mmCIF file of C-alpha atoms (C1' of nucleotides) in Angstrom:
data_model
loop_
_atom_site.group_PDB
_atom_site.id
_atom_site.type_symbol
_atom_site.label_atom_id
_atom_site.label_comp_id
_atom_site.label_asym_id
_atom_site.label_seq_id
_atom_site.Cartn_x
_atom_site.Cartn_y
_atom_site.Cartn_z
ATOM 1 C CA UNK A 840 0.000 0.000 0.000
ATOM 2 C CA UNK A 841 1.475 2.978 -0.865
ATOM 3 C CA UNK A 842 1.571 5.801 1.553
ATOM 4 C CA UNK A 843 -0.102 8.682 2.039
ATOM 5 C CA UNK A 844 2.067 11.409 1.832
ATOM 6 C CA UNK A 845 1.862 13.759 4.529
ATOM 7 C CA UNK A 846 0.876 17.527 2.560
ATOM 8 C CA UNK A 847 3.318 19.603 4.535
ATOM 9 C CA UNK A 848 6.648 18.543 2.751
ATOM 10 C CA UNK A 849 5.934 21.786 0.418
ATOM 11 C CA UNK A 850 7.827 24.122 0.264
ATOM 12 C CA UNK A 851 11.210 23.504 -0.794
ATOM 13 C CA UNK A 852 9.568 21.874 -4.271
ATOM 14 C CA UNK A 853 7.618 24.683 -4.385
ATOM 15 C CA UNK A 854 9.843 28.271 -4.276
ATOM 16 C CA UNK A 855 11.786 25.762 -6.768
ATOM 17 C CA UNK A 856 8.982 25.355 -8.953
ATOM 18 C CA UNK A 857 7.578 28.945 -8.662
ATOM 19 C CA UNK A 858 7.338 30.440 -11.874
ATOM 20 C CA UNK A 859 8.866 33.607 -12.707
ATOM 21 C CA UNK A 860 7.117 35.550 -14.893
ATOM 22 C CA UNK A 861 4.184 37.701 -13.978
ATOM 23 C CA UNK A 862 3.582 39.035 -10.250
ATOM 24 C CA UNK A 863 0.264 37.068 -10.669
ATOM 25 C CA UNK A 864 2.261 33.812 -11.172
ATOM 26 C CA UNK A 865 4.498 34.898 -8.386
ATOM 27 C CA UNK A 866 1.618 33.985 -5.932
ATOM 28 C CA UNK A 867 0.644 31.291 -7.515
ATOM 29 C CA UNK A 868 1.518 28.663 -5.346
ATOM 30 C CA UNK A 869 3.373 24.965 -6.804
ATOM 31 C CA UNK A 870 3.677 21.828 -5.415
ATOM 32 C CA UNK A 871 2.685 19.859 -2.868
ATOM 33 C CA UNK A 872 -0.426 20.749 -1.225
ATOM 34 C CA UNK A 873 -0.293 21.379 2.392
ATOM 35 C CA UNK A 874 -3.134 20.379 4.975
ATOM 36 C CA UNK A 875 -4.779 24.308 4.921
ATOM 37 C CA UNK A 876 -5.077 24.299 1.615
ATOM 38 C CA UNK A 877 -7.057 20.933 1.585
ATOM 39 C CA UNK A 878 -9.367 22.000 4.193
ATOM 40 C CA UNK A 879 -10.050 25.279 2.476
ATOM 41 C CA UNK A 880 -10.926 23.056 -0.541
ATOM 42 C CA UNK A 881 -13.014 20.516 1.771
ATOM 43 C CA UNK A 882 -14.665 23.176 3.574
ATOM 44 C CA UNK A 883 -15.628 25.185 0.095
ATOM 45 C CA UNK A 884 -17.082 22.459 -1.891
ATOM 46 C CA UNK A 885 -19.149 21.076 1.120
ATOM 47 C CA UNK A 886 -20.637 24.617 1.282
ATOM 48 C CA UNK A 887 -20.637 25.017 -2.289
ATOM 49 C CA UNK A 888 -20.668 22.099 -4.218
ATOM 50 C CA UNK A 889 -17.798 21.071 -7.217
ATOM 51 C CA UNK A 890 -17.479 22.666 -10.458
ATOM 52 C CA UNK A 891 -16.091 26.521 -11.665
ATOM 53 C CA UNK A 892 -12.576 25.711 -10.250
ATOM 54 C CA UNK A 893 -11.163 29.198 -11.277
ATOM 55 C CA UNK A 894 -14.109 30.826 -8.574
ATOM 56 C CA UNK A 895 -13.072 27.869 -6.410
ATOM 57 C CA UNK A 896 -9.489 29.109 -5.887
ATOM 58 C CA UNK A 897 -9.753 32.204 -5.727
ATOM 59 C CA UNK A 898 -12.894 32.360 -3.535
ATOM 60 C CA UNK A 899 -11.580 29.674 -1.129
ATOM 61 C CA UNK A 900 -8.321 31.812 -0.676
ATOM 62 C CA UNK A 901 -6.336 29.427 -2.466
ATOM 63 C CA UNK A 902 -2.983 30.710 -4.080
ATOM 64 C CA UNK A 903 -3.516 28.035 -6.483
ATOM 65 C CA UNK A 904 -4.877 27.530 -10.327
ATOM 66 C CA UNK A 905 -8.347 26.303 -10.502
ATOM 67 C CA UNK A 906 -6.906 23.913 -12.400
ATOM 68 C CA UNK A 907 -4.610 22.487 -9.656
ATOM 69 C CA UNK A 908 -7.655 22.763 -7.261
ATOM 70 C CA UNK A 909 -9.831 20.351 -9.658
ATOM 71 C CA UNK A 910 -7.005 18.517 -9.677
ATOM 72 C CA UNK A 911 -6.340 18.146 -5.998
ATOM 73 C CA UNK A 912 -9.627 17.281 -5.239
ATOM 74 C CA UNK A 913 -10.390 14.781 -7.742
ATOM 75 C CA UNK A 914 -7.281 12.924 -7.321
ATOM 76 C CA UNK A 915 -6.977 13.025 -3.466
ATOM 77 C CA UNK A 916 -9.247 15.056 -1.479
ATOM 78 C CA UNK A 917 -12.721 13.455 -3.026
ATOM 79 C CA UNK A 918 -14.114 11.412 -0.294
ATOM 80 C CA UNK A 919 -14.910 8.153 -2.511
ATOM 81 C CA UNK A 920 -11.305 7.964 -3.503
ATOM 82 C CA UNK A 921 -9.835 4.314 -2.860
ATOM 83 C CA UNK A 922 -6.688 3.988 -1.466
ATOM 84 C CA UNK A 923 -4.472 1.143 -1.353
ATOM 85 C CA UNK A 924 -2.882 -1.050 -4.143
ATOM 86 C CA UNK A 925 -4.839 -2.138 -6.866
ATOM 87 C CA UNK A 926 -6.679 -5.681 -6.447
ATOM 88 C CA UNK A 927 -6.312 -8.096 -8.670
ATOM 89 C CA UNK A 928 -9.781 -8.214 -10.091
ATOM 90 C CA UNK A 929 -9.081 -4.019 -10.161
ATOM 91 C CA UNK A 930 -6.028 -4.896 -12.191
ATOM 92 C CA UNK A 931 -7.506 -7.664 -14.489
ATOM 93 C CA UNK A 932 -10.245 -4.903 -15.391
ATOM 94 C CA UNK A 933 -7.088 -2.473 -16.325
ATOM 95 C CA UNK A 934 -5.666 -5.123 -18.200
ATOM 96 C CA UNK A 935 -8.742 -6.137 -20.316
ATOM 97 C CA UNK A 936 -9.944 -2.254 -20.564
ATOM 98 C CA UNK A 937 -6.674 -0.736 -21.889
ATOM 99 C CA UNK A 938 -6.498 -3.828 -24.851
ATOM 100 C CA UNK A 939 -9.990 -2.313 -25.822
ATOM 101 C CA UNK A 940 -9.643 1.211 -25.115
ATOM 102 C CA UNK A 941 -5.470 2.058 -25.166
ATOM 103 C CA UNK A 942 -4.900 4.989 -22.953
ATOM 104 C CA UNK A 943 -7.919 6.511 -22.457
ATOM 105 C CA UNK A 944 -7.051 6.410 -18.405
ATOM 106 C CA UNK A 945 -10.062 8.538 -17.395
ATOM 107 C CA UNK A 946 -12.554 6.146 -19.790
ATOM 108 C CA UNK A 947 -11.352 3.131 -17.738
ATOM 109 C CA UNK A 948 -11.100 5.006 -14.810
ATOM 110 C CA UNK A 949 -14.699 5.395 -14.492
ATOM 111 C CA UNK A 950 -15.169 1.574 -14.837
ATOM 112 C CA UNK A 951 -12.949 1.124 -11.463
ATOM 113 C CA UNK A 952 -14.998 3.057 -8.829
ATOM 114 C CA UNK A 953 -12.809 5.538 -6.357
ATOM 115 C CA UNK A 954 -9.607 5.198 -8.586
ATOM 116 C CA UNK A 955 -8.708 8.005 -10.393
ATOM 117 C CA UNK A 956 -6.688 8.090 -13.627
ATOM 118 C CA UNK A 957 -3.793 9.467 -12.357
ATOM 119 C CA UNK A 958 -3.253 6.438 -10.173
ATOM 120 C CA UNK A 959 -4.587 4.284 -13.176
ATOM 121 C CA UNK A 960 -2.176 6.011 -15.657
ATOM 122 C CA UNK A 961 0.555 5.755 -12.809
ATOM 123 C CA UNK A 962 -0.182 1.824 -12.372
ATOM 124 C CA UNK A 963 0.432 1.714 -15.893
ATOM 125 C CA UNK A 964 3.279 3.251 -16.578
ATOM 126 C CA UNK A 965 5.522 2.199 -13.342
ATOM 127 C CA UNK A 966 4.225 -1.707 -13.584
ATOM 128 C CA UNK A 967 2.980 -2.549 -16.259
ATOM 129 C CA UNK A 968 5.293 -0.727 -18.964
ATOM 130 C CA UNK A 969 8.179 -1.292 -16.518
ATOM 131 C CA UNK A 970 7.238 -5.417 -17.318
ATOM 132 C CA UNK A 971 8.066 -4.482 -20.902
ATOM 133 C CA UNK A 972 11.233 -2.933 -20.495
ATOM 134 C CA UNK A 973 12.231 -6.205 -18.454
ATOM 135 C CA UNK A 974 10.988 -8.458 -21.188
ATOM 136 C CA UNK A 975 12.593 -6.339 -23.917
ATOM 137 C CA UNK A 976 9.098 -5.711 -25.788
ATOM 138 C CA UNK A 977 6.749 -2.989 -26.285
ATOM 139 C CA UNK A 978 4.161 -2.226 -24.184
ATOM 140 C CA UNK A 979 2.237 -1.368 -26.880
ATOM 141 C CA UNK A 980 2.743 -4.592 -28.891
ATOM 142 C CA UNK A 981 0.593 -7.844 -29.947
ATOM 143 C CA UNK A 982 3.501 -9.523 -28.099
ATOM 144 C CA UNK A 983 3.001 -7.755 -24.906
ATOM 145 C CA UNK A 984 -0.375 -7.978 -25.293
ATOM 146 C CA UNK A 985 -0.454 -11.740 -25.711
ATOM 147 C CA UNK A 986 1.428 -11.960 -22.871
ATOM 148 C CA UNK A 987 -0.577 -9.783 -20.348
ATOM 149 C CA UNK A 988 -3.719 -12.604 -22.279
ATOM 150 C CA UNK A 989 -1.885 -15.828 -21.740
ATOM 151 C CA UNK A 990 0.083 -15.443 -18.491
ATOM 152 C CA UNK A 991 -1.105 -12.169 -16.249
ATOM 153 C CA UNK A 992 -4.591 -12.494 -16.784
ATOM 154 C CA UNK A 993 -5.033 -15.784 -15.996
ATOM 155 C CA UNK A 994 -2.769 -15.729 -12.576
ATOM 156 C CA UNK A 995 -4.931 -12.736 -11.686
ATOM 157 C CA UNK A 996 -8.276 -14.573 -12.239
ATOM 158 C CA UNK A 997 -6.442 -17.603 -9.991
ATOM 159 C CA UNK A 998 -5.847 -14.716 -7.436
ATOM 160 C CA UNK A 999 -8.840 -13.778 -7.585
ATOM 161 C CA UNK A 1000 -10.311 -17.050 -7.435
ATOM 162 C CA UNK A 1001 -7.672 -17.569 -4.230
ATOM 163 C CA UNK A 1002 -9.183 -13.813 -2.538
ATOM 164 C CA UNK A 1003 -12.343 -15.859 -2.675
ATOM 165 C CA UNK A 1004 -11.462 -19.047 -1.385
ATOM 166 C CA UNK A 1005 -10.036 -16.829 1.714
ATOM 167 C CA UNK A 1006 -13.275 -15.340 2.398
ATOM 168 C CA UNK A 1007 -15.515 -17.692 1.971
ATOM 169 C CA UNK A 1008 -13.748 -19.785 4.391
ATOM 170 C CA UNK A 1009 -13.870 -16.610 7.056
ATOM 171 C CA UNK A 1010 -17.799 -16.678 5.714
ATOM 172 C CA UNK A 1011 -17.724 -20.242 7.081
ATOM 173 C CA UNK A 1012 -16.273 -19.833 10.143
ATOM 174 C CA UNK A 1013 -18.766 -16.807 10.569
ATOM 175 C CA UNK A 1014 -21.853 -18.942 9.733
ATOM 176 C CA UNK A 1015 -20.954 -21.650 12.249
ATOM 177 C CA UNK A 1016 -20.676 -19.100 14.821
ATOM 178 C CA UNK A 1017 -22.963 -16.573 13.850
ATOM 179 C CA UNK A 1018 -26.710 -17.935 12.601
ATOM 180 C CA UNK A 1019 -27.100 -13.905 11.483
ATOM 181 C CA UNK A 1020 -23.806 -13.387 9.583
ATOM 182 C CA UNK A 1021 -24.467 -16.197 7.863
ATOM 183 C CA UNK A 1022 -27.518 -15.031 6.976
ATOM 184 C CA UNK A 1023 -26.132 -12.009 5.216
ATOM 185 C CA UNK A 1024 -23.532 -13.631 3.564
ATOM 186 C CA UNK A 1025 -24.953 -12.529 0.813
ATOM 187 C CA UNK A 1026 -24.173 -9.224 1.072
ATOM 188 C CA UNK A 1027 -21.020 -10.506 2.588
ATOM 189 C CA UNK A 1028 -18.397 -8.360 0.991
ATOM 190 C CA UNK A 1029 -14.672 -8.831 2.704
ATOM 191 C CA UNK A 1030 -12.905 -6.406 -0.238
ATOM 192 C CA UNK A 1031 -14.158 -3.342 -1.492
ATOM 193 C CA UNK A 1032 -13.163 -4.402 -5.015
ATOM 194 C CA UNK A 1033 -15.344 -7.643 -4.866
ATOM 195 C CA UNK A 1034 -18.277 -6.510 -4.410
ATOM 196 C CA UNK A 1035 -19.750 -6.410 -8.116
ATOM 197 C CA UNK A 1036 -20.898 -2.655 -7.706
ATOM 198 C CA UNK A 1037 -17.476 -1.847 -8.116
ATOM 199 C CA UNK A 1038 -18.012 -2.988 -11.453
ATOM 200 C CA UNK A 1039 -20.517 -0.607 -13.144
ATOM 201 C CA UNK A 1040 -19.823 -3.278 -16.158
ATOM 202 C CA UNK A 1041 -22.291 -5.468 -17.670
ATOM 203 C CA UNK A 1042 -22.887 -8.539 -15.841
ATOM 204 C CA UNK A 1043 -25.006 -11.205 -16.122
ATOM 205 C CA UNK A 1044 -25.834 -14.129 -13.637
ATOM 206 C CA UNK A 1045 -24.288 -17.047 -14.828
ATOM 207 C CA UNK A 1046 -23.606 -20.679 -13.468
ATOM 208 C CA UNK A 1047 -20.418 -21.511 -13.342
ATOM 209 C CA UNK A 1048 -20.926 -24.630 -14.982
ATOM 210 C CA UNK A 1049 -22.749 -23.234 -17.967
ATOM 211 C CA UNK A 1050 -20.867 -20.967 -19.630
ATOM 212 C CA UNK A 1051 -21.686 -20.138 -23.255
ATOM 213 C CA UNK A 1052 -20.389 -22.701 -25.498
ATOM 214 C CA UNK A 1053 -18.504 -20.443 -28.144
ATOM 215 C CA UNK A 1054 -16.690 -19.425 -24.765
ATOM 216 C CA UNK A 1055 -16.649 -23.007 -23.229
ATOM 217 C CA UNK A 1056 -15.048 -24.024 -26.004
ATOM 218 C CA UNK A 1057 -11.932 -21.667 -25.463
ATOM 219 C CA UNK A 1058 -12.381 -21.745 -22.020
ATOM 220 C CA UNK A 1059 -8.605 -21.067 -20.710
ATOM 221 C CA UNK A 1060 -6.580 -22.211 -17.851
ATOM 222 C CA UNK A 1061 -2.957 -21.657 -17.770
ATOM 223 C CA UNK A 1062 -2.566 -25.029 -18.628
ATOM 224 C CA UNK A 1063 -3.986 -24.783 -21.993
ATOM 225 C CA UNK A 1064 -1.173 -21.652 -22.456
ATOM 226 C CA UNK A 1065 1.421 -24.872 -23.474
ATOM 227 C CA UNK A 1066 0.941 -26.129 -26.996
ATOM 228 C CA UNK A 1067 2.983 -29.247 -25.960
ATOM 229 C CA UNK A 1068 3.128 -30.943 -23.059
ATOM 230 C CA UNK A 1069 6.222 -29.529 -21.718
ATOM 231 C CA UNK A 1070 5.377 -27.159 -19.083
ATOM 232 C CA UNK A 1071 6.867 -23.945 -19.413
ATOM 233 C CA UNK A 1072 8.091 -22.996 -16.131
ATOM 234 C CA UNK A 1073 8.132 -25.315 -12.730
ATOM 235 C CA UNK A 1074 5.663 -22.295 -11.952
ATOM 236 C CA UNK A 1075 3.974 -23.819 -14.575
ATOM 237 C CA UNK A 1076 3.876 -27.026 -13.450
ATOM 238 C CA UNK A 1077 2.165 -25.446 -10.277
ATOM 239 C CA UNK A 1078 -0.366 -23.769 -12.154
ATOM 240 C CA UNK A 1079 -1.158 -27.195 -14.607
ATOM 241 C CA UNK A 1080 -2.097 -28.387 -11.065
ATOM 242 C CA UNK A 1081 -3.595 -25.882 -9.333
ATOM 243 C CA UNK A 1082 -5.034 -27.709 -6.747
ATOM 244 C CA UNK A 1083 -1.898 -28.476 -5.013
ATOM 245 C CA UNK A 1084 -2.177 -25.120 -3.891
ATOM 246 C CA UNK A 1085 -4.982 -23.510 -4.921
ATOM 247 C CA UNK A 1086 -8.532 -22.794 -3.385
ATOM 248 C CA UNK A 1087 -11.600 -25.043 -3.745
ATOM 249 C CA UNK A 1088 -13.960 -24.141 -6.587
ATOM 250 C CA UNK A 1089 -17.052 -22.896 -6.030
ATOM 251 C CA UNK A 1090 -19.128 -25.732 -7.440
ATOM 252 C CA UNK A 1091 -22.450 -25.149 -8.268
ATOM 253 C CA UNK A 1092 -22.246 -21.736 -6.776
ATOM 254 C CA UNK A 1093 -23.879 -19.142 -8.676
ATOM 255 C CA UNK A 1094 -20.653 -16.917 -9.819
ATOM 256 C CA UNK A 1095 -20.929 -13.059 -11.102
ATOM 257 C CA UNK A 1096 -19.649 -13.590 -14.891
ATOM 258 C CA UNK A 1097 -18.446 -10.283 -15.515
ATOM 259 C CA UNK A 1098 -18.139 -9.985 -19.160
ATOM 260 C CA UNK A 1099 -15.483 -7.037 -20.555
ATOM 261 C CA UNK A 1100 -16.227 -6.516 -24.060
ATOM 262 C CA UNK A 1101 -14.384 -10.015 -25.455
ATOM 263 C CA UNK A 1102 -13.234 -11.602 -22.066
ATOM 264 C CA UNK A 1103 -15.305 -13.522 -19.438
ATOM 265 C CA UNK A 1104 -14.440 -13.469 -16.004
ATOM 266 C CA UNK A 1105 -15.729 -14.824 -13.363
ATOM 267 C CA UNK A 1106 -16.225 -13.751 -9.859
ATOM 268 C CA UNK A 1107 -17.722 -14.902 -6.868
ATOM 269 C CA UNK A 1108 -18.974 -11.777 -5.183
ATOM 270 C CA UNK A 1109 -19.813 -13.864 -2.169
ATOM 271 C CA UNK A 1110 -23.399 -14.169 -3.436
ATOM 272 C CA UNK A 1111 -23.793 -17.857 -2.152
ATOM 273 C CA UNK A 1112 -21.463 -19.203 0.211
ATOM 274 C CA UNK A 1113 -23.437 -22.615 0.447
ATOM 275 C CA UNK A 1114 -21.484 -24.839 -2.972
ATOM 276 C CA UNK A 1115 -18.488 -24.218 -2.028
ATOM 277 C CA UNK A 1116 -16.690 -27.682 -2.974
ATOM 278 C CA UNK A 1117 -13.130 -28.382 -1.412
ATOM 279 C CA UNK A 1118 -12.040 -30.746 -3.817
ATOM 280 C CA UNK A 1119 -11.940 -29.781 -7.269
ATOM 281 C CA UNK A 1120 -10.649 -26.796 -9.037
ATOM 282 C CA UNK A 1121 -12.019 -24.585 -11.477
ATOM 283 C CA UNK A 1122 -11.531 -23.521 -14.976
ATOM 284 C CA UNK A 1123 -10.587 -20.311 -14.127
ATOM 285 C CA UNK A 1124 -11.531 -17.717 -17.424
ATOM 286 C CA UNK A 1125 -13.031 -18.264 -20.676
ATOM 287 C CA UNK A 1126 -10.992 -15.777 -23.319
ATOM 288 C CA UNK A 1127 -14.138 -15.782 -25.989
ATOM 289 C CA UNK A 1128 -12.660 -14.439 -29.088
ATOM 290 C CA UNK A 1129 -8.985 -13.361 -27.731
ATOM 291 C CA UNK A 1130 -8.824 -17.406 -26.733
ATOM 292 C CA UNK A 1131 -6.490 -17.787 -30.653
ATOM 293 C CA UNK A 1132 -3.967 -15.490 -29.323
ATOM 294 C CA UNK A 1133 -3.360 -17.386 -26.123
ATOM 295 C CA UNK A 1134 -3.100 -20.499 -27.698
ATOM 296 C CA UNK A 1135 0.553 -20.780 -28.436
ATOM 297 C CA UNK A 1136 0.284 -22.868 -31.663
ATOM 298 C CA UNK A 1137 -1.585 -20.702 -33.141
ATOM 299 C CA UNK A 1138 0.473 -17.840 -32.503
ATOM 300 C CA UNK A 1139 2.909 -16.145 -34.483
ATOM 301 C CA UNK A 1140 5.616 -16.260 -31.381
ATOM 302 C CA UNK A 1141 6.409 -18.344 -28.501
ATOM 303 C CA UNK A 1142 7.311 -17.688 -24.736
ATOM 304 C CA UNK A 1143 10.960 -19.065 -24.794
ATOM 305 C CA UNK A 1144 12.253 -20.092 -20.947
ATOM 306 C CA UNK A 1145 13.657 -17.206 -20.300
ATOM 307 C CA UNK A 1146 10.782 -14.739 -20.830
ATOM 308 C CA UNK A 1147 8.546 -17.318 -19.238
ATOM 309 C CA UNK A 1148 10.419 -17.436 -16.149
ATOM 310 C CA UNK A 1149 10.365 -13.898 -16.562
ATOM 311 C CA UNK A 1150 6.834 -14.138 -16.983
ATOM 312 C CA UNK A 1151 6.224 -16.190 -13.511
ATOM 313 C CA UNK A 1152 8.118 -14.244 -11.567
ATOM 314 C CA UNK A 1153 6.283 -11.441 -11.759
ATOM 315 C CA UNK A 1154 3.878 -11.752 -8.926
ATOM 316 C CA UNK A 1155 5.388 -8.488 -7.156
ATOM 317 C CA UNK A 1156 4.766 -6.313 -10.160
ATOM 318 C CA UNK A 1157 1.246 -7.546 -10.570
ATOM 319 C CA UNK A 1158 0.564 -7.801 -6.617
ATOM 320 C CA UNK A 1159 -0.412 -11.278 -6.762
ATOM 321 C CA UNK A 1160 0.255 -11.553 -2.746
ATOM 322 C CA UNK A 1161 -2.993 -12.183 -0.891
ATOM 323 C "C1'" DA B 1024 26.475 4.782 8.443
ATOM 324 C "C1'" DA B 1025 26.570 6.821 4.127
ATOM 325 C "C1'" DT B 1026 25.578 6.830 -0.572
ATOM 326 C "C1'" DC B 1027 23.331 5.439 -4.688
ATOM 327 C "C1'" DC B 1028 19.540 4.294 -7.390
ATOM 328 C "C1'" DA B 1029 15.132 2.793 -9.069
ATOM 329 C "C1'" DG B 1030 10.256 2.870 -8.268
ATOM 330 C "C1'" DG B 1031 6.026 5.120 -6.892
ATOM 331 C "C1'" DC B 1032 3.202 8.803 -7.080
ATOM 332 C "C1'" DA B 1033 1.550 13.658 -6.616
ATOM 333 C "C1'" DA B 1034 1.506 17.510 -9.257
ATOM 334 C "C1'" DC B 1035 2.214 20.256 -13.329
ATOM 335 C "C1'" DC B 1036 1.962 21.258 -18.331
ATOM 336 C "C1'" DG B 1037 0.144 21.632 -22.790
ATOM 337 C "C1'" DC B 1038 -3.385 20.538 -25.560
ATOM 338 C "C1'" DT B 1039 -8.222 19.762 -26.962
ATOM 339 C "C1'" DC B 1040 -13.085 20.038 -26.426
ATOM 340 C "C1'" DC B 1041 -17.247 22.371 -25.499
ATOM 341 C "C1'" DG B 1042 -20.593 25.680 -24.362
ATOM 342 C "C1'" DA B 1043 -21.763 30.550 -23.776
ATOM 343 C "C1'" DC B 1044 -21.780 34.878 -25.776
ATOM 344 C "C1'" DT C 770 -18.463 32.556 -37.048
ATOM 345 C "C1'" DG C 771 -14.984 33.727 -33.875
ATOM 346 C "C1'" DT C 772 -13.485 34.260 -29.200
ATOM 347 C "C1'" DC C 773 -13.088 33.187 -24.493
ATOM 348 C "C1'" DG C 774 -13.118 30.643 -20.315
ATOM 349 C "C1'" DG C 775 -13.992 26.378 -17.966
ATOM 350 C "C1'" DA C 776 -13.208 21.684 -17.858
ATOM 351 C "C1'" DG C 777 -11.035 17.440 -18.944
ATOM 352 C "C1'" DC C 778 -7.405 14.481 -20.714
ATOM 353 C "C1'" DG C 779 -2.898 12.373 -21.488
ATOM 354 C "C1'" DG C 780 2.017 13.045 -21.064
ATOM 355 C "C1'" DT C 781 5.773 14.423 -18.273
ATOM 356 C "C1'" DT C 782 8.380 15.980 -14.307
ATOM 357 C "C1'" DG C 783 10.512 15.764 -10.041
ATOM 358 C "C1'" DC C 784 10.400 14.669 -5.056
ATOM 359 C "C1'" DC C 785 10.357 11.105 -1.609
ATOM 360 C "C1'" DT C 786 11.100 6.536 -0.037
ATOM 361 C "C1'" DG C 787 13.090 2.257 0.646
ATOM 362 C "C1'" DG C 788 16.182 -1.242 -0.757
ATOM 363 C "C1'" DA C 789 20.813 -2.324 -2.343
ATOM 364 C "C1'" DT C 790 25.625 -1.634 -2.059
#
DNA sequence: AATCCAGGCAACCGCTCCGAC
DNA sequence: TGTCGGAGCGGTTGCCTGGAT
């Protein structure tokens, strides 16, 4: 979790960042906002609402551009802003989002509820275009692209699946000690990000089980990522067998199929705690159309060792820890 | 303990869009 | 139709932090 930076750790940045020109600039304040400015901010919009920044600023008393106001408050001072890294199921929806859309940050910031796209655009840029560097490709390729599809999507979706496996066991333990809270597990929601209103996407109620069949049919686990049988890591070898140490599936359980323009996913929101099956594991994400591209014979390159090692070992970028 | 360095992120900049006049 | 100001967007900058040496 990154921190929050305490406001007040101004003013050297900002006498360097002053600009020079006009006396009007002079004032202008730079940098890093301090904790009176935010309250001014706070205290102005509660009275007066959000909108005609310029009045904002200078009303409020703020040395600042009414720019750098909207800008403050929409990125930090807003009080539905989400802090904290990125979940998986926040990243997967990055992931799938910026294949469709490229970097329109503030279009798929407004599918990802209290994240802004600064801190989308940021996420971006530091992890996911820092992956590229490491792998020697371009963020903006098929390549890369294929292998955010074949490898990081799919170890997301088995985090996610894992995120669920955690809570549903805490719903459990709840429900054999508490009649009520097992009641409610329906509305049981243990992260923010898993509750499916943080997904203002289409859904559709779905069992797990009965997934369409043009997506059955290219319904893919990392162990369909291997045209041979070779595995292509020892992380691989995990993954071919995920239920050496992976959660139970959710059998029979009515799952939230998110659907993202060409890509299923599938989440259990917590809706029904009651099928959950300890013994077999689930096919984690159907691909629909995009399903060609992760299939290695098909495609027009292959993960050698190196960059799939690279690949696996990349659970710190993509904050695969629980 | 001191220094270096890369990553993360808040903030700024320049540009475009849009509505009012 | 042209101009202006407000608002929004994407790219970039630069400071701070924490890990490595």
């Amino acid at each position: 979790m990154h921190s929050i930076r305490p406001p007040v750790r101004a003013a050297a940045s900002v006498t360097k960042r002053m600009c020079n020109s006009t006396e009007e600039d002079s004032q202008l304040r730079r940098g890093p906002w301090t904790l009176e400015e935010d309250t001014l901010i706070t205290h102005y919009i509660a009275c007066h609402g959000e909108g005609r920044w310029n009045m904002l600023a200078k009303h409020a008393g703020l040395k600042r551009t009414g720019k750098s106001c909207r800008l403050r408050w929409l990125n930090y001072l807003k009080p539905d802003i989400k802090r904290g890294n990125l979940t998986p199921q926040e990243q997967l929806l990055i992931l799938e989002l910026h294949s469709k859309w490229g970097n329109r940050w503030s279009k798929i910031a407004q599918q990802l509820p209290g994240r802004t796209d600064n801190e989308i655009k940021n996420y971006w840029r530091t992890r996911v275009q820092r992956q590229a560097r490491q792998l020697n490709i371009e963020s903006n390729s098929k390549r890369f692209l294929d292998a955010v599809r074949c490898f990081w999507m799919p170890r997301l979706l088995q985090k996610v699946e894992q995120n669920c496996y955690s809570y549903s066991t805490l719903s459990t333990m709840d429900s054999q000690t508490d009649a009520a809270a097992s009641a409610s597990s329906t509305n049981f929601t243990v992260d923010n990000s898993l509750s499916s209103e943080s997904f203002p996407i289409q859904t559709k109620w779905a069992n797990y089980s009965n997934l369409p069949s043009e997506h059955s049919n290219s319904v893919t686990s990392p162990s369909v990522l291997s045209t041979d049988s070779k595995p292509i890591s020892p992380q691989t070898q995990t993954l071919e067998n995920p239920a050496s140490i992976s959660p139970p599936v959710l059998d029979n359980t009515v799952y939230d199929n998110l659907i993202v323009g060409d890509c299923y996913y599938v989440e259990n929101s917590g809706y029904d705690m009651d099928g959950l099956n300890t013994a077999s594991v689930p096919e984690i994400v159907a691909f629909g159309d995009s399903t060609s591209e992760c299939q290695m014979a098909e495609s027009n390159w292959v993960f050698d060792n190196d960059m799939a090692d690279t690949l696996w070992n990349m659970d710190d970028t993509w904050q695969f820890r629980l």
